[in-house]
Amino acid sequence: MAEGHSRWKWVKKALTWLFFIAVIVLLVIYARKVNWHDVINVIGNYNRVAIFGSVALVVVSYLTYGVYDLIGQAYCGHKLQKRQVMLVSFVCYAFNLTLSTWVGGVAMRYRLYSRLGLEGSTITRIFSLSIATNWLGYVLVSGVVFSAGMVPIPAGWFIGEGTLRTIGVALLSFVVIYLALCAFSRRRRWTVKGHKLALPSFRMALLQFAVSSANWLVMGAIIWLLLAEKVDYPQVLGVLLISSIAGVIIHIPAGIGVLEAVFLALLSGDHLSHGTIIAALLAYRVLYFIAPLLLALVLYLWLESRAKTLKQKNQREMQKS
Protein backbone atom coordinates (compact mmCIF):
# COMPACT_ATOMS: atom_id res chain seq x y z
CA MET A 1 0.00 0.00 0.00
CA ALA A 2 2.81 2.39 1.00
CA GLU A 3 4.70 1.53 -2.19
CA GLY A 4 1.62 2.30 -4.31
CA HIS A 5 1.13 5.63 -2.51
CA SER A 6 4.77 6.55 -3.08
CA ARG A 7 4.54 5.65 -6.76
CA TRP A 8 1.36 7.74 -7.18
CA LYS A 9 3.11 10.66 -5.46
CA TRP A 10 5.93 10.51 -8.01
CA VAL A 11 3.42 10.23 -10.85
CA LYS A 12 1.66 13.40 -9.64
CA LYS A 13 4.97 15.24 -9.43
CA ALA A 14 5.86 14.11 -12.97
CA LEU A 15 2.46 15.21 -14.27
CA THR A 16 2.88 18.59 -12.57
CA TRP A 17 6.23 19.15 -14.27
CA LEU A 18 4.87 17.97 -17.62
CA PHE A 19 1.97 20.38 -17.27
CA PHE A 20 4.32 23.22 -16.41
CA ILE A 21 6.58 22.41 -19.38
CA ALA A 22 3.53 22.29 -21.66
CA VAL A 23 2.50 25.74 -20.43
CA ILE A 24 5.99 27.11 -21.16
CA VAL A 25 5.90 25.60 -24.68
CA LEU A 26 2.48 27.13 -25.36
CA LEU A 27 3.71 30.51 -24.10
CA VAL A 28 6.71 30.36 -26.44
CA ILE A 29 4.44 29.50 -29.38
CA TYR A 30 2.13 32.35 -28.43
CA ALA A 31 5.03 34.81 -28.02
CA ARG A 32 6.39 33.97 -31.48
CA LYS A 33 3.09 35.00 -33.03
CA VAL A 34 3.35 38.53 -31.59
CA ASN A 35 5.31 41.27 -33.36
CA TRP A 36 7.13 42.58 -30.29
CA HIS A 37 8.76 45.46 -32.16
CA ASP A 38 5.31 46.81 -33.06
CA VAL A 39 4.10 46.27 -29.51
CA ILE A 40 6.95 48.34 -28.08
CA ASN A 41 6.35 51.12 -30.59
CA VAL A 42 2.62 51.14 -29.89
CA ILE A 43 3.05 51.30 -26.11
CA GLY A 44 5.75 53.96 -26.43
CA ASN A 45 3.57 56.24 -28.57
CA TYR A 46 0.32 55.82 -26.65
CA ASN A 47 -1.32 58.61 -24.72
CA ARG A 48 -0.43 58.10 -21.05
CA VAL A 49 -3.99 58.73 -19.88
CA ALA A 50 -5.25 55.95 -22.15
CA ILE A 51 -2.56 53.53 -20.93
CA PHE A 52 -3.04 54.26 -17.23
CA GLY A 53 -6.81 54.17 -17.64
CA SER A 54 -6.58 50.84 -19.44
CA VAL A 55 -4.27 49.37 -16.78
CA ALA A 56 -6.70 50.47 -14.06
CA LEU A 57 -9.58 48.84 -15.94
CA VAL A 58 -7.57 45.61 -16.38
CA VAL A 59 -7.17 45.48 -12.59
CA VAL A 60 -10.90 46.14 -12.16
CA SER A 61 -11.74 43.38 -14.64
CA TYR A 62 -9.57 40.75 -12.93
CA LEU A 63 -10.94 41.69 -9.51
CA THR A 64 -14.48 41.49 -10.92
CA TYR A 65 -13.76 38.05 -12.33
CA GLY A 66 -12.52 37.02 -8.89
CA VAL A 67 -16.02 37.71 -7.57
CA TYR A 68 -17.23 34.81 -9.76
CA ASP A 69 -15.42 32.37 -7.47
CA LEU A 70 -16.62 34.24 -4.38
CA ILE A 71 -20.15 33.66 -5.66
CA GLY A 72 -19.11 30.02 -6.07
CA GLN A 73 -17.93 30.02 -2.46
CA ALA A 74 -21.34 31.24 -1.29
CA TYR A 75 -22.99 28.68 -3.59
CA CYS A 76 -20.93 25.75 -2.24
CA GLY A 77 -20.39 26.94 1.32
CA HIS A 78 -16.67 26.03 1.47
CA LYS A 79 -14.46 27.77 4.05
CA LEU A 80 -11.34 28.78 2.13
CA GLN A 81 -10.09 32.28 2.89
CA LYS A 82 -11.38 34.85 0.43
CA ARG A 83 -7.87 35.99 -0.49
CA GLN A 84 -7.00 32.41 -1.46
CA VAL A 85 -10.14 32.23 -3.59
CA MET A 86 -9.29 35.52 -5.32
CA LEU A 87 -5.70 34.38 -5.90
CA VAL A 88 -6.78 31.08 -7.47
CA SER A 89 -9.33 32.92 -9.58
CA PHE A 90 -6.72 35.38 -10.86
CA VAL A 91 -4.29 32.60 -11.83
CA CYS A 92 -7.03 30.56 -13.52
CA TYR A 93 -8.42 33.54 -15.44
CA ALA A 94 -5.00 34.54 -16.78
CA PHE A 95 -4.35 30.97 -17.95
CA ASN A 96 -7.91 30.64 -19.24
CA LEU A 97 -7.62 33.68 -21.53
CA THR A 98 -4.43 32.51 -23.19
CA LEU A 99 -4.47 28.72 -22.96
CA SER A 100 -8.22 27.91 -23.20
CA THR A 101 -10.97 27.13 -20.69
CA TRP A 102 -9.88 23.51 -20.27
CA VAL A 103 -6.44 24.56 -19.06
CA GLY A 104 -7.31 27.66 -17.05
CA GLY A 105 -10.95 27.29 -16.13
CA VAL A 106 -10.99 23.56 -15.41
CA ALA A 107 -7.54 21.94 -15.01
CA MET A 108 -5.98 24.81 -13.08
CA ARG A 109 -8.97 25.11 -10.73
CA TYR A 110 -8.92 21.38 -10.00
CA ARG A 111 -5.18 21.48 -9.42
CA LEU A 112 -5.07 24.53 -7.14
CA TYR A 113 -8.31 24.09 -5.21
CA SER A 114 -7.55 20.41 -4.53
CA ARG A 115 -4.08 21.40 -3.32
CA LEU A 116 -5.77 23.84 -0.92
CA GLY A 117 -8.05 21.13 0.47
CA LEU A 118 -11.32 21.20 -1.48
CA GLU A 119 -13.02 18.03 -2.70
CA GLY A 120 -13.53 17.28 -6.38
CA SER A 121 -17.32 17.64 -6.21
CA THR A 122 -16.99 21.10 -4.65
CA ILE A 123 -14.49 22.18 -7.30
CA THR A 124 -16.84 20.99 -10.04
CA ARG A 125 -19.62 23.17 -8.64
CA ILE A 126 -17.26 26.16 -8.39
CA PHE A 127 -16.02 26.06 -11.98
CA SER A 128 -19.50 25.20 -13.29
CA LEU A 129 -20.94 28.28 -11.59
CA SER A 130 -17.99 30.43 -12.71
CA ILE A 131 -18.38 29.44 -16.35
CA ALA A 132 -22.15 29.93 -16.12
CA THR A 133 -21.69 33.36 -14.53
CA ASN A 134 -19.31 34.47 -17.26
CA TRP A 135 -21.66 33.50 -20.08
CA LEU A 136 -24.80 34.76 -18.35
CA GLY A 137 -23.30 38.24 -18.37
CA TYR A 138 -22.34 37.76 -22.00
CA VAL A 139 -25.90 36.74 -22.87
CA LEU A 140 -27.40 39.79 -21.13
CA VAL A 141 -24.99 42.37 -22.58
CA SER A 142 -25.08 40.80 -26.06
CA GLY A 143 -28.87 40.66 -25.95
CA VAL A 144 -29.09 44.38 -25.25
CA VAL A 145 -26.37 45.42 -27.73
CA PHE A 146 -27.50 43.17 -30.59
CA SER A 147 -31.24 43.75 -30.26
CA ALA A 148 -30.68 47.52 -30.12
CA GLY A 149 -28.72 47.41 -33.41
CA MET A 150 -25.59 48.99 -31.91
CA VAL A 151 -23.23 47.11 -34.24
CA PRO A 152 -23.30 48.25 -37.88
CA ILE A 153 -22.82 45.21 -40.10
CA PRO A 154 -21.08 45.73 -43.47
CA ALA A 155 -22.88 44.58 -46.61
CA GLY A 156 -22.05 41.05 -47.65
CA TRP A 157 -20.99 39.91 -44.20
CA PHE A 158 -21.97 36.37 -43.23
CA ILE A 159 -24.62 37.63 -40.80
CA GLY A 160 -27.00 40.55 -41.42
CA GLU A 161 -28.26 43.23 -39.03
CA GLY A 162 -31.74 41.69 -38.96
CA THR A 163 -30.35 38.29 -37.98
CA LEU A 164 -28.18 39.88 -35.30
CA ARG A 165 -31.21 41.69 -33.86
CA THR A 166 -33.14 38.41 -33.79
CA ILE A 167 -30.25 36.74 -31.95
CA GLY A 168 -30.28 39.61 -29.46
CA VAL A 169 -33.99 39.16 -28.75
CA ALA A 170 -33.47 35.41 -28.31
CA LEU A 171 -30.66 36.04 -25.83
CA LEU A 172 -32.81 38.43 -23.79
CA SER A 173 -35.58 35.80 -23.79
CA PHE A 174 -33.10 33.32 -22.33
CA VAL A 175 -32.28 35.82 -19.56
CA VAL A 176 -35.97 36.08 -18.64
CA ILE A 177 -36.39 32.27 -18.66
CA TYR A 178 -33.29 31.71 -16.50
CA LEU A 179 -34.39 34.28 -13.93
CA ALA A 180 -37.89 32.81 -13.88
CA LEU A 181 -36.49 29.33 -13.21
CA CYS A 182 -34.28 30.65 -10.41
CA ALA A 183 -37.25 32.45 -8.86
CA PHE A 184 -40.08 29.93 -9.28
CA SER A 185 -38.74 26.46 -10.19
CA ARG A 186 -39.75 23.80 -7.65
CA ARG A 187 -36.97 21.47 -8.69
CA ARG A 188 -33.68 22.97 -7.47
CA ARG A 189 -31.18 20.09 -7.75
CA TRP A 190 -29.83 17.80 -10.47
CA THR A 191 -27.21 15.06 -10.53
CA VAL A 192 -24.91 15.07 -13.58
CA LYS A 193 -22.42 12.18 -13.79
CA GLY A 194 -22.37 11.84 -10.03
CA HIS A 195 -21.99 15.59 -9.40
CA LYS A 196 -24.80 17.42 -7.63
CA LEU A 197 -25.75 20.78 -9.14
CA ALA A 198 -28.28 23.18 -7.64
CA LEU A 199 -30.18 26.00 -9.29
CA PRO A 200 -29.06 29.26 -7.65
CA SER A 201 -31.49 31.53 -5.85
CA PHE A 202 -33.06 34.46 -7.67
CA ARG A 203 -30.85 36.86 -5.70
CA MET A 204 -27.71 34.96 -6.62
CA ALA A 205 -28.79 34.84 -10.27
CA LEU A 206 -29.18 38.63 -10.27
CA LEU A 207 -25.69 38.90 -8.78
CA GLN A 208 -24.32 36.62 -11.50
CA PHE A 209 -25.78 38.84 -14.21
CA ALA A 210 -24.64 42.06 -12.55
CA VAL A 211 -21.03 41.03 -11.90
CA SER A 212 -20.44 39.31 -15.23
CA SER A 213 -22.12 42.09 -17.23
CA ALA A 214 -19.87 44.60 -15.47
CA ASN A 215 -16.82 42.58 -16.48
CA TRP A 216 -17.81 42.50 -20.16
CA LEU A 217 -18.51 46.23 -20.07
CA VAL A 218 -15.07 46.88 -18.58
CA MET A 219 -13.35 44.76 -21.25
CA GLY A 220 -15.09 46.76 -23.95
CA ALA A 221 -14.03 50.00 -22.23
CA ILE A 222 -10.36 48.93 -22.29
CA ILE A 223 -10.34 48.51 -26.07
CA TRP A 224 -12.39 51.69 -26.50
CA LEU A 225 -9.75 53.67 -24.58
CA LEU A 226 -6.93 52.07 -26.58
CA LEU A 227 -8.74 53.07 -29.79
CA ALA A 228 -8.46 56.66 -28.51
CA GLU A 229 -12.27 56.86 -28.26
CA LYS A 230 -12.51 57.28 -32.05
CA VAL A 231 -15.50 54.93 -32.24
CA ASP A 232 -18.66 54.90 -30.13
CA TYR A 233 -18.27 52.70 -27.07
CA PRO A 234 -21.39 50.52 -27.74
CA GLN A 235 -20.02 49.70 -31.19
CA VAL A 236 -16.63 48.64 -29.79
CA LEU A 237 -18.39 46.56 -27.14
CA GLY A 238 -20.57 44.87 -29.75
CA VAL A 239 -17.58 43.97 -31.92
CA LEU A 240 -15.79 42.53 -28.86
CA LEU A 241 -18.84 40.39 -28.08
CA ILE A 242 -18.98 39.05 -31.65
CA SER A 243 -15.23 38.33 -31.71
CA SER A 244 -15.42 36.56 -28.34
CA ILE A 245 -18.03 34.06 -29.48
CA ALA A 246 -16.17 33.63 -32.77
CA GLY A 247 -13.02 32.79 -30.80
CA VAL A 248 -14.91 30.16 -28.80
CA ILE A 249 -16.36 28.58 -31.95
CA ILE A 250 -13.04 28.50 -33.82
CA HIS A 251 -11.29 27.48 -30.57
CA ILE A 252 -7.88 29.11 -31.06
CA PRO A 253 -5.97 29.78 -27.79
CA ALA A 254 -6.24 33.48 -26.84
CA GLY A 255 -8.32 34.00 -29.99
CA ILE A 256 -5.14 34.83 -31.90
CA GLY A 257 -6.12 36.25 -35.28
CA VAL A 258 -9.87 35.97 -34.62
CA LEU A 259 -10.10 39.12 -32.51
CA GLU A 260 -8.11 41.08 -35.06
CA ALA A 261 -10.06 39.74 -38.05
CA VAL A 262 -13.46 40.63 -36.59
CA PHE A 263 -12.37 44.11 -35.48
CA LEU A 264 -10.82 44.85 -38.88
CA ALA A 265 -13.94 43.63 -40.68
CA LEU A 266 -16.40 45.63 -38.57
CA LEU A 267 -14.50 48.78 -37.57
CA SER A 268 -12.01 49.70 -40.29
CA GLY A 269 -13.15 52.59 -42.47
CA ASP A 270 -13.11 56.36 -42.58
CA HIS A 271 -12.57 56.84 -38.84
CA LEU A 272 -10.10 54.03 -38.16
CA SER A 273 -7.24 52.70 -40.24
CA HIS A 274 -6.04 49.09 -40.11
CA GLY A 275 -2.89 50.27 -38.34
CA THR A 276 -4.83 52.01 -35.58
CA ILE A 277 -6.97 48.94 -34.92
CA ILE A 278 -4.03 46.53 -34.89
CA ALA A 279 -2.08 48.87 -32.60
CA ALA A 280 -4.96 49.02 -30.12
CA LEU A 281 -5.42 45.24 -30.12
CA LEU A 282 -1.68 44.64 -29.66
CA ALA A 283 -1.73 46.94 -26.65
CA TYR A 284 -4.86 45.17 -25.39
CA ARG A 285 -3.14 41.77 -25.64
CA VAL A 286 -0.11 43.02 -23.73
CA LEU A 287 -2.14 44.64 -20.96
CA TYR A 288 -4.96 42.10 -20.63
CA PHE A 289 -3.38 38.79 -21.66
CA ILE A 290 0.41 38.76 -21.47
CA ALA A 291 1.25 40.89 -18.42
CA PRO A 292 -1.33 39.16 -16.15
CA LEU A 293 -0.20 35.75 -17.42
CA LEU A 294 3.43 36.45 -16.46
CA LEU A 295 2.29 37.47 -12.97
CA ALA A 296 0.00 34.42 -12.80
CA LEU A 297 2.96 32.12 -13.57
CA VAL A 298 4.85 33.52 -10.59
CA LEU A 299 1.81 33.24 -8.33
CA TYR A 300 1.14 29.70 -9.56
CA LEU A 301 4.65 28.61 -8.60
CA TRP A 302 4.25 30.32 -5.21
CA LEU A 303 0.94 28.55 -4.61
CA GLU A 304 2.48 25.20 -5.54
CA SER A 305 5.35 25.76 -3.11
CA ARG A 306 3.01 26.82 -0.30
CA ALA A 307 0.08 24.51 -1.06
CA LYS A 308 0.87 21.86 1.55
CA THR A 309 1.18 24.42 4.35
CA LEU A 310 -1.93 26.29 3.23
CA LYS A 311 -3.91 23.04 3.00
CA GLN A 312 -3.00 22.05 6.56
CA LYS A 313 -3.93 25.52 7.80
CA ASN A 314 -7.25 25.41 5.92
CA GLN A 315 -8.07 21.98 7.36
CA ARG A 316 -7.43 23.24 10.90
CA GLU A 317 -9.67 26.25 10.29
CA MET A 318 -12.42 24.03 8.86
CA GLN A 319 -12.27 21.73 11.90
CA LYS A 320 -12.62 24.73 14.23
CA SER A 321 -15.69 25.96 12.37
XYZ file of C-alpha atoms in Angstrom:
321
model
C 0.000 0.000 0.000
C 2.810 2.388 0.999
C 4.695 1.531 -2.193
C 1.624 2.305 -4.306
C 1.127 5.626 -2.513
C 4.771 6.554 -3.082
C 4.535 5.653 -6.761
C 1.365 7.744 -7.178
C 3.113 10.658 -5.456
C 5.928 10.511 -8.006
C 3.423 10.232 -10.852
C 1.659 13.396 -9.642
C 4.967 15.241 -9.434
C 5.858 14.111 -12.971
C 2.462 15.210 -14.274
C 2.882 18.594 -12.574
C 6.230 19.154 -14.270
C 4.875 17.968 -17.622
C 1.972 20.376 -17.267
C 4.322 23.223 -16.406
C 6.579 22.406 -19.377
C 3.526 22.293 -21.656
C 2.505 25.743 -20.426
C 5.991 27.107 -21.163
C 5.905 25.599 -24.678
C 2.476 27.134 -25.355
C 3.708 30.509 -24.105
C 6.711 30.356 -26.435
C 4.442 29.496 -29.385
C 2.132 32.350 -28.425
C 5.031 34.808 -28.017
C 6.389 33.967 -31.477
C 3.086 34.999 -33.030
C 3.355 38.527 -31.586
C 5.314 41.274 -33.356
C 7.127 42.577 -30.295
C 8.764 45.460 -32.158
C 5.313 46.809 -33.060
C 4.097 46.272 -29.506
C 6.953 48.338 -28.076
C 6.349 51.124 -30.594
C 2.619 51.142 -29.890
C 3.047 51.301 -26.114
C 5.754 53.957 -26.432
C 3.568 56.238 -28.573
C 0.317 55.824 -26.653
C -1.325 58.605 -24.717
C -0.434 58.101 -21.047
C -3.987 58.733 -19.879
C -5.250 55.946 -22.153
C -2.559 53.533 -20.933
C -3.038 54.264 -17.233
C -6.805 54.174 -17.638
C -6.579 50.836 -19.442
C -4.272 49.371 -16.781
C -6.701 50.468 -14.059
C -9.580 48.838 -15.935
C -7.572 45.612 -16.376
C -7.167 45.479 -12.593
C -10.900 46.137 -12.157
C -11.742 43.376 -14.639
C -9.566 40.752 -12.933
C -10.944 41.690 -9.514
C -14.477 41.489 -10.915
C -13.759 38.048 -12.329
C -12.518 37.016 -8.889
C -16.016 37.713 -7.568
C -17.232 34.809 -9.760
C -15.417 32.373 -7.469
C -16.616 34.243 -4.378
C -20.150 33.660 -5.661
C -19.112 30.023 -6.066
C -17.929 30.021 -2.462
C -21.341 31.242 -1.287
C -22.990 28.685 -3.590
C -20.933 25.750 -2.236
C -20.388 26.939 1.321
C -16.671 26.031 1.475
C -14.456 27.773 4.051
C -11.338 28.780 2.133
C -10.091 32.276 2.887
C -11.382 34.853 0.426
C -7.866 35.994 -0.487
C -6.997 32.415 -1.458
C -10.142 32.230 -3.590
C -9.286 35.519 -5.318
C -5.701 34.380 -5.895
C -6.776 31.081 -7.466
C -9.333 32.920 -9.576
C -6.724 35.376 -10.861
C -4.287 32.604 -11.832
C -7.031 30.563 -13.516
C -8.417 33.541 -15.441
C -5.003 34.540 -16.779
C -4.349 30.972 -17.953
C -7.910 30.644 -19.237
C -7.623 33.682 -21.525
C -4.427 32.513 -23.190
C -4.475 28.719 -22.957
C -8.225 27.909 -23.197
C -10.970 27.133 -20.690
C -9.882 23.507 -20.269
C -6.443 24.556 -19.059
C -7.311 27.662 -17.046
C -10.952 27.293 -16.127
C -10.990 23.561 -15.410
C -7.544 21.936 -15.010
C -5.982 24.815 -13.081
C -8.971 25.110 -10.735
C -8.919 21.382 -9.995
C -5.179 21.480 -9.416
C -5.067 24.534 -7.137
C -8.308 24.087 -5.215
C -7.552 20.410 -4.529
C -4.079 21.399 -3.322
C -5.770 23.843 -0.925
C -8.047 21.133 0.472
C -11.317 21.197 -1.479
C -13.017 18.030 -2.695
C -13.534 17.281 -6.384
C -17.324 17.644 -6.210
C -16.993 21.097 -4.651
C -14.492 22.182 -7.300
C -16.838 20.988 -10.038
C -19.615 23.169 -8.643
C -17.262 26.164 -8.392
C -16.019 26.063 -11.979
C -19.505 25.204 -13.292
C -20.937 28.277 -11.592
C -17.989 30.428 -12.711
C -18.384 29.439 -16.354
C -22.151 29.929 -16.120
C -21.692 33.363 -14.527
C -19.309 34.470 -17.263
C -21.662 33.500 -20.079
C -24.802 34.756 -18.350
C -23.299 38.242 -18.372
C -22.339 37.758 -21.997
C -25.896 36.741 -22.870
C -27.403 39.786 -21.134
C -24.986 42.368 -22.580
C -25.083 40.797 -26.056
C -28.866 40.658 -25.954
C -29.087 44.381 -25.255
C -26.369 45.418 -27.727
C -27.497 43.169 -30.595
C -31.240 43.749 -30.260
C -30.683 47.522 -30.123
C -28.718 47.414 -33.413
C -25.588 48.987 -31.909
C -23.230 47.106 -34.237
C -23.300 48.254 -37.884
C -22.822 45.211 -40.099
C -21.080 45.733 -43.470
C -22.876 44.584 -46.608
C -22.054 41.051 -47.655
C -20.989 39.905 -44.197
C -21.967 36.367 -43.226
C -24.621 37.633 -40.795
C -27.000 40.548 -41.415
C -28.262 43.232 -39.033
C -31.743 41.688 -38.961
C -30.354 38.294 -37.976
C -28.181 39.881 -35.298
C -31.207 41.692 -33.860
C -33.137 38.408 -33.794
C -30.253 36.737 -31.949
C -30.282 39.613 -29.465
C -33.994 39.161 -28.753
C -33.474 35.410 -28.307
C -30.657 36.045 -25.829
C -32.809 38.425 -23.792
C -35.575 35.804 -23.791
C -33.098 33.317 -22.326
C -32.282 35.823 -19.555
C -35.965 36.075 -18.637
C -36.394 32.272 -18.659
C -33.295 31.714 -16.500
C -34.390 34.282 -13.926
C -37.891 32.806 -13.878
C -36.487 29.334 -13.213
C -34.282 30.652 -10.411
C -37.248 32.451 -8.862
C -40.081 29.928 -9.282
C -38.741 26.457 -10.186
C -39.746 23.799 -7.654
C -36.969 21.468 -8.689
C -33.681 22.968 -7.470
C -31.182 20.089 -7.746
C -29.833 17.804 -10.467
C -27.213 15.062 -10.531
C -24.912 15.070 -13.577
C -22.425 12.180 -13.788
C -22.368 11.839 -10.026
C -21.990 15.585 -9.397
C -24.799 17.425 -7.629
C -25.748 20.784 -9.137
C -28.277 23.181 -7.644
C -30.184 26.004 -9.286
C -29.055 29.264 -7.653
C -31.489 31.526 -5.846
C -33.060 34.464 -7.672
C -30.852 36.863 -5.698
C -27.709 34.959 -6.624
C -28.787 34.842 -10.274
C -29.177 38.629 -10.275
C -25.689 38.902 -8.776
C -24.322 36.619 -11.498
C -25.785 38.840 -14.212
C -24.644 42.063 -12.550
C -21.027 41.029 -11.896
C -20.437 39.312 -15.233
C -22.115 42.087 -17.231
C -19.875 44.597 -15.468
C -16.822 42.577 -16.479
C -17.809 42.495 -20.160
C -18.513 46.233 -20.072
C -15.072 46.883 -18.581
C -13.351 44.764 -21.248
C -15.085 46.761 -23.947
C -14.027 49.998 -22.234
C -10.362 48.930 -22.290
C -10.343 48.505 -26.065
C -12.393 51.686 -26.497
C -9.754 53.666 -24.585
C -6.933 52.075 -26.585
C -8.735 53.068 -29.794
C -8.462 56.662 -28.514
C -12.272 56.859 -28.259
C -12.506 57.278 -32.051
C -15.498 54.930 -32.236
C -18.656 54.901 -30.127
C -18.273 52.696 -27.069
C -21.395 50.524 -27.742
C -20.024 49.705 -31.193
C -16.629 48.645 -29.793
C -18.389 46.560 -27.138
C -20.568 44.870 -29.749
C -17.579 43.965 -31.923
C -15.786 42.532 -28.863
C -18.836 40.391 -28.081
C -18.975 39.048 -31.648
C -15.233 38.332 -31.708
C -15.424 36.562 -28.336
C -18.029 34.059 -29.476
C -16.169 33.626 -32.771
C -13.017 32.791 -30.795
C -14.910 30.163 -28.799
C -16.358 28.583 -31.953
C -13.041 28.499 -33.819
C -11.285 27.482 -30.572
C -7.881 29.110 -31.056
C -5.966 29.784 -27.790
C -6.245 33.485 -26.844
C -8.325 33.996 -29.995
C -5.140 34.830 -31.897
C -6.125 36.247 -35.280
C -9.873 35.973 -34.622
C -10.098 39.118 -32.512
C -8.106 41.082 -35.059
C -10.056 39.742 -38.052
C -13.461 40.632 -36.592
C -12.372 44.107 -35.477
C -10.820 44.851 -38.880
C -13.941 43.630 -40.680
C -16.398 45.629 -38.567
C -14.500 48.776 -37.573
C -12.008 49.703 -40.291
C -13.153 52.591 -42.473
C -13.111 56.363 -42.578
C -12.571 56.845 -38.840
C -10.103 54.026 -38.165
C -7.235 52.699 -40.242
C -6.035 49.092 -40.109
C -2.892 50.267 -38.342
C -4.830 52.011 -35.581
C -6.975 48.936 -34.921
C -4.033 46.530 -34.892
C -2.083 48.874 -32.604
C -4.962 49.016 -30.119
C -5.417 45.240 -30.122
C -1.683 44.637 -29.660
C -1.733 46.942 -26.647
C -4.860 45.167 -25.386
C -3.143 41.773 -25.637
C -0.109 43.024 -23.732
C -2.141 44.638 -20.957
C -4.962 42.104 -20.628
C -3.382 38.790 -21.662
C 0.414 38.759 -21.470
C 1.250 40.888 -18.420
C -1.328 39.164 -16.152
C -0.197 35.754 -17.421
C 3.428 36.453 -16.459
C 2.288 37.468 -12.974
C 0.003 34.415 -12.803
C 2.956 32.121 -13.570
C 4.853 33.523 -10.589
C 1.810 33.238 -8.334
C 1.141 29.695 -9.560
C 4.649 28.610 -8.596
C 4.248 30.325 -5.208
C 0.938 28.549 -4.607
C 2.480 25.202 -5.545
C 5.352 25.756 -3.115
C 3.005 26.820 -0.300
C 0.081 24.509 -1.062
C 0.866 21.858 1.551
C 1.183 24.418 4.349
C -1.934 26.288 3.235
C -3.909 23.038 3.005
C -3.000 22.052 6.558
C -3.925 25.519 7.802
C -7.252 25.407 5.919
C -8.069 21.982 7.356
C -7.435 23.239 10.903
C -9.669 26.250 10.286
C -12.419 24.028 8.859
C -12.267 21.735 11.897
C -12.617 24.734 14.226
C -15.691 25.955 12.374
